[in-house]
Coordinates of N, CA, C and O in Angstrom, one line a residue:
M1 N 9.0 -8.6 -10.0 CA 8.7 -7.3 -9.8 C 10.3 -7.0 -8.9 O 10.0 -6.7 -8.1
N2 N 11.2 -6.3 -10.0 CA 12.1 -5.9 -9.5 C 12.5 -4.3 -9.8 O 13.6 -4.1 -9.2
N3 N 11.6 -3.9 -10.1 CA 11.5 -3.0 -10.2 C 11.7 -2.0 -8.8 O 12.0 -0.6 -8.3
G4 N 11.4 -2.4 -7.9 CA 11.5 -1.7 -6.1 C 10.0 -0.5 -6.0 O 10.1 -0.1 -5.1
R5 N 9.2 -0.9 -7.0 CA 8.0 0.1 -6.8 C 7.3 -0.5 -5.8 O 6.5 0.3 -4.7
F6 N 6.9 -1.6 -5.1 CA 6.4 -2.0 -4.4 C 7.2 -1.1 -2.8 O 6.2 -1.4 -1.8
A7 N 8.6 -1.7 -2.8 CA 8.7 -1.4 -1.5 C 9.0 0.6 -1.4 O 8.3 0.8 -0.6
T8 N 9.1 1.0 -2.7 CA 9.1 2.7 -2.2 C 7.6 2.8 -2.3 O 6.8 3.4 -1.1
A9 N 6.3 2.5 -2.6 CA 5.0 2.5 -2.8 C 4.9 2.5 -0.8 O 4.3 2.9 -0.2
L10 N 5.0 1.1 -0.7 CA 5.0 0.3 0.9 C 5.7 1.5 2.2 O 5.1 2.2 2.9
H11 N 6.9 2.2 1.4 CA 7.8 2.7 2.2 C 6.9 3.9 2.5 O 7.0 4.9 3.4
I12 N 6.2 4.7 1.2 CA 5.7 6.1 1.5 C 4.7 5.6 2.7 O 4.4 7.1 3.6
L13 N 4.1 5.1 2.4 CA 2.5 4.7 3.1 C 3.0 4.3 4.5 O 2.4 5.0 5.5
T14 N 3.9 3.3 4.9 CA 4.1 3.7 6.0 C 4.6 4.7 6.8 O 4.0 5.1 7.7
L15 N 5.4 5.2 6.0 CA 6.0 6.9 6.7 C 4.7 7.9 7.0 O 5.0 8.0 7.7
L16 N 3.8 8.0 5.9 CA 2.8 8.5 6.3 C 1.9 7.9 7.7 O 1.2 9.1 8.7
E17 N 2.1 6.7 8.0 CA 1.3 6.2 9.0 C 2.1 6.1 10.0 O 1.7 7.2 11.2
F18 N 3.2 6.4 10.1 CA 3.8 6.6 11.0 C 4.1 8.1 11.7 O 4.2 8.1 12.6
N19 N 4.1 9.1 10.5 CA 3.6 10.3 11.1 C 1.8 10.8 10.9 O 2.4 11.6 10.8
K20 N 1.1 10.5 11.3 CA 0.1 10.5 11.3 C 0.0 11.7 12.1 O 0.4 11.7 12.7
G21 N -1.0 12.3 11.4 CA -1.4 14.0 11.8 C -0.4 14.8 11.3 O -0.6 15.9 11.4
E22 N 0.4 14.3 10.5 CA 1.4 15.6 9.9 C 1.4 15.5 8.4 O 1.3 14.4 8.0
L23 N 1.4 16.6 7.6 CA 1.6 16.7 6.2 C 3.2 16.1 6.1 O 4.2 17.5 6.5
L24 N 3.3 15.6 5.4 CA 4.8 15.0 4.7 C 5.3 15.9 3.2 O 4.2 15.8 2.5
S25 N 6.4 16.4 3.0 CA 6.6 16.9 1.8 C 7.0 15.6 0.9 O 7.8 14.6 1.3
S26 N 7.2 15.9 -0.3 CA 7.7 14.6 -1.4 C 9.4 14.8 -0.9 O 10.1 13.7 -0.9
E27 N 10.0 15.7 -0.6 CA 11.1 16.0 0.1 C 11.6 15.1 1.4 O 12.7 14.7 1.4
F28 N 10.6 15.3 1.6 CA 10.8 14.4 3.5 C 10.8 13.0 3.2 O 11.8 11.9 3.6
I29 N 10.1 12.3 2.5 CA 9.6 11.0 2.2 C 10.9 10.6 0.8 O 11.4 9.6 1.8
A30 N 11.1 11.3 0.1 CA 12.5 10.8 -0.7 C 13.9 10.7 0.7 O 14.5 10.1 -0.1
G31 N 14.0 11.5 1.0 CA 14.9 11.9 2.1 C 14.7 10.5 2.6 O 15.8 9.7 2.8
S32 N 13.7 10.0 3.4 CA 13.8 8.9 4.0 C 14.2 7.3 3.0 O 14.5 6.8 3.9
I33 N 13.4 7.4 2.0 CA 13.4 6.4 1.1 C 15.1 6.3 0.4 O 15.9 5.3 0.0
N34 N 15.7 7.7 0.3 CA 17.0 7.7 -0.5 C 16.7 7.3 -2.1 O 17.6 7.2 -2.9
V35 N 15.7 8.4 -2.3 CA 15.3 8.4 -3.7 C 15.3 9.9 -4.4 O 15.1 10.8 -3.5
N36 N 15.2 10.2 -5.5 CA 14.9 11.6 -6.0 C 13.3 12.2 -5.6 O 12.7 10.9 -6.0
P37 N 13.7 13.2 -5.4 CA 12.0 13.2 -5.0 C 10.7 13.1 -6.3 O 9.7 12.9 -6.1
A38 N 10.9 13.5 -7.3 CA 10.3 13.0 -8.4 C 10.2 11.3 -8.7 O 8.6 11.3 -9.2
I39 N 10.8 10.7 -7.8 CA 10.3 9.5 -8.0 C 9.2 8.8 -6.9 O 8.1 8.6 -7.3
V40 N 9.3 10.1 -6.0 CA 8.5 9.6 -4.8 C 7.0 10.1 -5.3 O 5.4 10.0 -5.3
R41 N 7.2 11.8 -6.3 CA 5.9 12.2 -6.9 C 5.2 11.5 -7.4 O 3.8 11.4 -7.8
K42 N 6.2 10.7 -8.1 CA 5.7 9.8 -9.5 C 4.5 8.5 -8.6 O 3.6 8.2 -9.0
E43 N 5.1 8.1 -7.8 CA 4.4 7.2 -7.2 C 3.5 7.8 -6.0 O 2.1 6.9 -5.8
I44 N 3.6 9.0 -5.9 CA 2.2 9.6 -5.3 C 1.2 9.6 -5.5 O 0.2 9.1 -5.6
G45 N 1.6 10.0 -7.4 CA 0.2 10.1 -8.0 C -0.9 8.8 -8.1 O -1.5 8.6 -8.3
N46 N 0.2 7.6 -8.1 CA -0.2 6.7 -8.4 C -1.6 6.3 -7.3 O -2.1 5.8 -7.7
L47 N -0.7 6.2 -6.1 CA -1.6 6.0 -4.7 C -2.5 6.8 -4.3 O -3.3 6.6 -4.0
R48 N -2.5 8.2 -4.8 CA -3.7 9.0 -4.9 C -4.7 8.8 -5.5 O -5.9 9.1 -5.5
A49 N -4.3 8.6 -6.8 CA -5.6 8.1 -7.7 C -6.3 7.1 -7.0 O -7.4 6.8 -7.5
L50 N -5.5 5.8 -6.6 CA -6.6 4.6 -5.6 C -7.1 5.4 -4.3 O -7.4 4.2 -3.9
G51 N -6.8 6.5 -3.6 CA -7.4 7.0 -2.4 C -6.6 6.5 -1.9 O -7.1 6.9 0.0
F52 N -5.4 6.0 -1.6 CA -4.9 5.7 -0.6 C -3.9 7.1 0.2 O -3.6 7.0 1.2
I53 N -3.6 8.0 -0.6 CA -2.7 9.1 -0.5 C -3.7 10.5 -0.8 O -4.4 10.8 -1.8
E54 N -3.9 11.0 0.2 CA -4.6 13.2 -0.5 C -3.1 13.7 0.0 O -2.1 13.4 0.7
S55 N -3.5 15.2 -0.6 CA -2.8 16.0 -0.5 C -3.3 17.4 -0.5 O -4.1 17.6 -0.5
K56 N -2.7 18.2 0.4 CA -2.9 19.5 0.3 C -1.7 20.5 -0.4 O -0.4 20.1 -0.1
E57 N -2.7 21.4 -1.4 CA -1.3 21.7 -2.4 C -0.8 23.3 -1.1 O -1.6 23.7 -0.4
G58 N 0.4 23.5 -2.4 CA 0.9 25.3 -1.7 C 1.7 25.4 -0.2 O 1.9 24.1 0.3
K59 N 1.6 26.7 0.7 CA 2.8 26.7 1.3 C 2.6 26.2 2.5 O 1.1 26.1 3.2
G60 N 3.4 25.3 3.3 CA 3.1 24.1 4.6 C 2.1 22.8 4.0 O 1.4 22.4 4.9
G61 N 2.1 22.2 2.8 CA 1.3 21.8 2.2 C 1.9 20.3 2.7 O 3.4 20.7 3.1
G62 N 1.0 19.3 1.8 CA 2.2 17.8 1.9 C 1.3 17.0 1.4 O 0.1 16.7 1.2
Y63 N 1.7 15.8 1.8 CA 0.8 14.2 1.8 C 0.3 13.5 3.4 O 1.1 13.9 4.5
M64 N -0.9 13.0 3.0 CA -1.1 12.3 4.6 C -1.9 11.2 4.0 O -1.9 11.2 2.4
L65 N -2.4 10.0 4.5 CA -2.8 9.3 4.2 C -4.5 9.6 3.8 O -5.3 10.4 4.2
G66 N -5.1 8.8 2.9 CA -6.5 9.1 2.1 C -7.3 8.3 2.9 O -8.3 8.4 2.2
K67 N -7.0 7.3 3.3 CA -7.6 6.2 3.5 C -7.1 5.9 4.6 O -5.6 6.1 5.2
A68 N -7.8 5.3 5.9 CA -7.1 4.5 7.0 C -6.1 3.3 6.8 O -6.7 2.4 6.1
S69 N -5.1 3.0 8.1 CA -4.4 2.3 7.3 C -4.8 1.2 7.4 O -4.0 -0.3 6.8
S70 N -5.1 1.0 8.2 CA -6.0 -0.7 9.0 C -7.1 -0.9 7.4 O -7.5 -2.1 7.8
K71 N -7.2 -0.1 7.0 CA -8.1 -0.7 5.2 C -7.3 -0.7 4.2 O -8.3 -0.9 3.1
I72 N -6.1 -0.4 4.0 CA -5.0 -1.0 3.1 C -4.7 -2.2 3.2 O -3.4 -1.7 4.3
T73 N -4.4 -2.8 2.5 CA -3.8 -4.4 2.4 C -2.8 -4.4 2.0 O -2.9 -3.4 0.5
L74 N -2.0 -4.7 2.0 CA -0.3 -5.1 1.3 C -0.8 -5.4 -0.2 O 0.1 -5.1 -1.6
S75 N -1.6 -6.1 -0.2 CA -2.2 -7.1 -1.7 C -2.6 -6.0 -2.4 O -2.2 -5.9 -4.2
E76 N -3.3 -4.7 -1.9 CA -3.9 -3.7 -3.4 C -2.9 -2.8 -3.4 O -2.7 -2.4 -4.5
V77 N -1.6 -2.6 -2.1 CA -0.1 -2.1 -2.8 C 0.4 -2.6 -3.6 O 0.7 -1.9 -4.9
Y78 N 0.1 -4.0 -3.3 CA 1.3 -4.7 -4.6 C 0.7 -4.8 -5.8 O 1.5 -4.3 -7.0
K79 N -1.0 -4.6 -5.9 CA -1.5 -5.0 -7.4 C -1.4 -3.0 -7.8 O -1.4 -3.3 -8.8
A80 N -1.2 -2.4 -6.9 CA -1.1 -0.9 -7.8 C 0.0 -1.0 -8.1 O -0.1 -0.1 -9.2
V81 N 1.0 -1.5 -7.8 CA 2.4 -1.3 -8.5 C 2.9 -2.0 -9.4 O 3.9 -1.8 -9.7
N82 N 2.5 -2.8 -9.1 CA 2.9 -4.9 -10.1 C 2.4 -4.5 -11.4 O 1.2 -4.4 -11.5
D83 N 3.2 -4.8 -12.4 CA 2.3 -5.3 -14.0 C 3.2 -6.3 -14.3 O 2.9 -6.6 -15.4
T84 N 4.1 -7.2 -13.6 CA 5.0 -8.6 -14.0 C 4.4 -9.8 -12.8 O 4.5 -9.1 -11.6
P85 N 4.1 -11.0 -13.3 CA 4.0 -12.3 -12.5 C 5.3 -11.9 -11.2 O 6.2 -12.0 -11.6
L86 N 4.6 -12.4 -10.3 CA 5.9 -12.4 -9.5 C 7.5 -13.2 -9.4 O 8.5 -13.0 -9.1
L87 N 6.9 -14.1 -10.2 CA 7.9 -15.1 -11.1 C 9.0 -15.0 -12.1 O 9.8 -15.2 -13.2
G88 N 8.6 -13.4 -12.5 CA 9.0 -13.4 -13.8 C 7.8 -13.4 -15.7 O 6.9 -13.4 -14.7
R89 N 8.7 -13.6 -16.2 CA 8.1 -13.5 -17.6 C 8.3 -15.1 -17.9 O 9.5 -15.6 -17.8
S90 N 8.1 -15.2 -19.0 CA 7.8 -16.3 -19.7 C 9.5 -15.8 -21.0 O 9.4 -14.8 -21.3
N91 N 9.6 -17.2 -21.4 CA 10.9 -17.1 -22.5 C 9.6 -17.2 -23.8 O 8.7 -17.3 -24.4
D92 N 10.5 -16.9 -25.0 CA 10.2 -17.1 -26.6 C 10.7 -18.0 -26.8 O 12.1 -18.6 -27.7
P93 N 10.0 -19.8 -26.0 CA 11.1 -20.7 -26.7 C 11.2 -20.9 -28.8 O 9.7 -20.4 -29.0
N94 N 11.9 -22.2 -28.7 CA 11.6 -22.5 -30.1 C 10.5 -23.5 -30.1 O 10.1 -24.2 -29.3
P95 N 9.1 -23.1 -31.2 CA 8.0 -24.0 -31.1 C 8.2 -25.5 -31.5 O 6.9 -26.1 -31.3
D96 N 9.5 -25.2 -32.5 CA 9.6 -27.0 -32.5 C 9.9 -27.7 -31.9 O 10.0 -29.1 -32.2
C97 N 10.5 -27.2 -30.7 CA 10.9 -27.9 -29.2 C 9.6 -28.7 -29.2 O 8.7 -28.2 -28.1
P98 N 9.7 -30.1 -28.3 CA 8.7 -30.1 -28.0 C 8.4 -30.0 -26.4 O 7.1 -29.6 -25.8
V99 N 9.3 -29.4 -25.8 CA 9.4 -28.4 -24.4 C 8.5 -27.4 -25.0 O 7.8 -26.8 -23.9
G100 N 9.3 -26.6 -25.9 CA 9.5 -24.8 -26.1 C 7.8 -25.0 -26.5 O 7.4 -23.4 -25.7
K101 N 7.6 -25.5 -27.3 CA 5.9 -25.5 -27.5 C 4.9 -25.2 -26.8 O 4.0 -25.0 -26.6
Q102 N 5.4 -26.1 -25.4 CA 4.3 -26.1 -24.7 C 4.6 -25.5 -23.1 O 3.3 -24.8 -22.0
I103 N 6.0 -25.1 -23.3 CA 6.6 -24.3 -21.7 C 5.4 -23.1 -20.9 O 4.6 -23.1 -20.0
N104 N 5.0 -21.9 -22.2 CA 4.8 -20.6 -21.7 C 3.3 -21.1 -21.2 O 2.9 -20.4 -20.2
G105 N 2.5 -22.3 -21.6 CA 0.8 -22.7 -20.9 C 1.2 -23.3 -19.6 O 0.5 -22.5 -18.4
H106 N 2.3 -23.6 -19.7 CA 2.4 -24.7 -18.0 C 3.2 -23.4 -16.8 O 2.7 -23.2 -15.9
L107 N 4.3 -22.6 -17.8 CA 4.5 -21.5 -16.5 C 3.2 -20.1 -16.4 O 3.5 -19.7 -15.0
K108 N 2.7 -20.1 -17.5 CA 1.3 -19.1 -16.8 C 1.0 -19.5 -15.5 O 0.4 -18.7 -14.9
D109 N 0.5 -20.9 -15.5 CA -0.1 -21.6 -14.9 C 0.4 -21.4 -13.9 O 0.0 -21.2 -12.4
L110 N 2.1 -22.4 -13.9 CA 2.7 -21.8 -12.0 C 2.8 -20.4 -11.9 O 2.4 -20.0 -10.6
F111 N 2.5 -19.2 -12.5 CA 3.0 -17.8 -12.2 C 1.5 -17.5 -11.5 O 1.6 -16.7 -10.3
R112 N 0.8 -18.3 -11.8 CA -0.5 -17.7 -11.8 C -0.8 -18.0 -10.2 O -1.2 -17.5 -9.3
T113 N -0.7 -19.3 -9.6 CA -0.6 -19.6 -8.7 C 0.4 -19.2 -7.9 O -0.5 -19.1 -6.4
A114 N 1.6 -19.0 -8.1 CA 2.6 -18.5 -7.2 C 1.7 -16.7 -6.9 O 2.1 -16.6 -5.6
D115 N 1.4 -16.2 -7.9 CA 0.7 -14.6 -7.8 C -0.2 -14.8 -6.8 O -0.6 -13.9 -5.6
N116 N -1.5 -15.6 -6.6 CA -2.6 -15.9 -6.2 C -2.3 -16.0 -4.5 O -2.6 -15.4 -3.8
L117 N -0.9 -17.1 -4.3 CA -1.3 -17.6 -3.0 C 0.0 -15.9 -2.4 O -0.5 -16.0 -1.1
F118 N 0.8 -15.8 -3.1 CA 1.5 -14.2 -2.5 C 0.3 -13.3 -2.2 O 0.3 -12.6 -1.2
L119 N -0.3 -13.2 -3.0 CA -1.6 -11.8 -2.9 C -2.2 -12.1 -1.4 O -3.0 -11.4 -0.7
K120 N -2.4 -13.5 -1.7 CA -3.3 -13.9 -0.4 C -2.5 -13.5 1.2 O -3.2 -13.2 1.9
Q121 N -1.7 -14.3 1.3 CA -0.7 -14.1 2.0 C -0.9 -12.2 2.4 O -0.7 -11.6 3.3
L122 N 0.0 -11.3 1.7 CA -0.2 -10.0 1.2 C -1.8 -9.5 2.3 O -1.8 -8.4 2.5
G123 N -2.6 -10.1 1.6 CA -4.1 -9.4 2.1 C -4.4 -9.8 3.3 O -5.4 -9.1 4.1
K124 N -3.3 -10.5 3.9 CA -3.8 -10.6 5.3 C -2.7 -9.8 6.6 O -3.5 -9.5 7.7
I125 N -2.4 -8.9 5.5 CA -1.8 -7.4 6.5 C -1.8 -6.2 5.7 O -1.8 -6.3 4.8
T126 N -2.1 -5.3 6.8 CA -2.4 -4.2 6.6 C -1.4 -3.0 6.4 O -0.5 -3.7 7.6
V127 N -1.4 -1.8 5.7 CA -0.4 -1.1 6.2 C -0.3 -0.7 7.6 O 0.9 0.0 8.2
K128 N -1.3 -0.5 8.3 CA -1.4 0.0 9.8 C -0.6 -1.3 10.6 O 0.3 -0.9 11.3
D129 N -0.6 -2.8 10.4 CA 0.3 -3.9 10.5 C 1.5 -3.8 10.4 O 2.5 -3.9 11.4
F130 N 1.9 -3.7 9.3 CA 3.3 -3.4 8.7 C 4.0 -2.1 9.3 O 4.8 -2.3 10.4
A131 N 3.0 -1.1 9.6 CA 3.7 0.2 10.0 C 4.1 0.0 12.2 O 4.9 0.7 12.5
K132 N 3.5 -0.9 12.2 CA 3.6 -1.3 13.5 C 5.0 -1.8 14.1 O 6.0 -1.7 14.5
K133 N 5.8 -2.3 13.1 CA 7.2 -3.4 13.4 C 8.0 -1.6 13.4 O 9.6 -2.2 13.8
F134 N 7.9 -0.5 13.3 CA 8.6 0.6 13.2 C 8.4 1.5 14.8 O 9.1 2.5 14.7
Q135 N 7.8 1.1 15.4 CA 7.3 2.0 16.7 C 7.8 1.4 17.9 O 8.4 0.2 18.3

């Protein structure tokens, strides 16, 4: 997953936990991440659809956690933004090659194992745990 969505989503959630009790604007969050606010709003839309974030519209509005940070695991965040295996994707090998005709099946098994181990580890860490690193 080289697109940075996990890092962006975790940054947003950590910032909301760190500033608990305040409504943060997408501009404020984008300034912290150093990205365009449109990127933040897009990711917030995804996280809001999952119940991780709530919003208040209008003047003085903004974003806050929609769920206790102690109830959001990093594996949930990862699954919410990731659409490719941790190790990437397989190739389009030559089907006439003895290795090429079999490799994708073996790679899929390897990728599944790596993803499961990674998700198991991330499942042990909550956003609250992660946010404690910034106090």
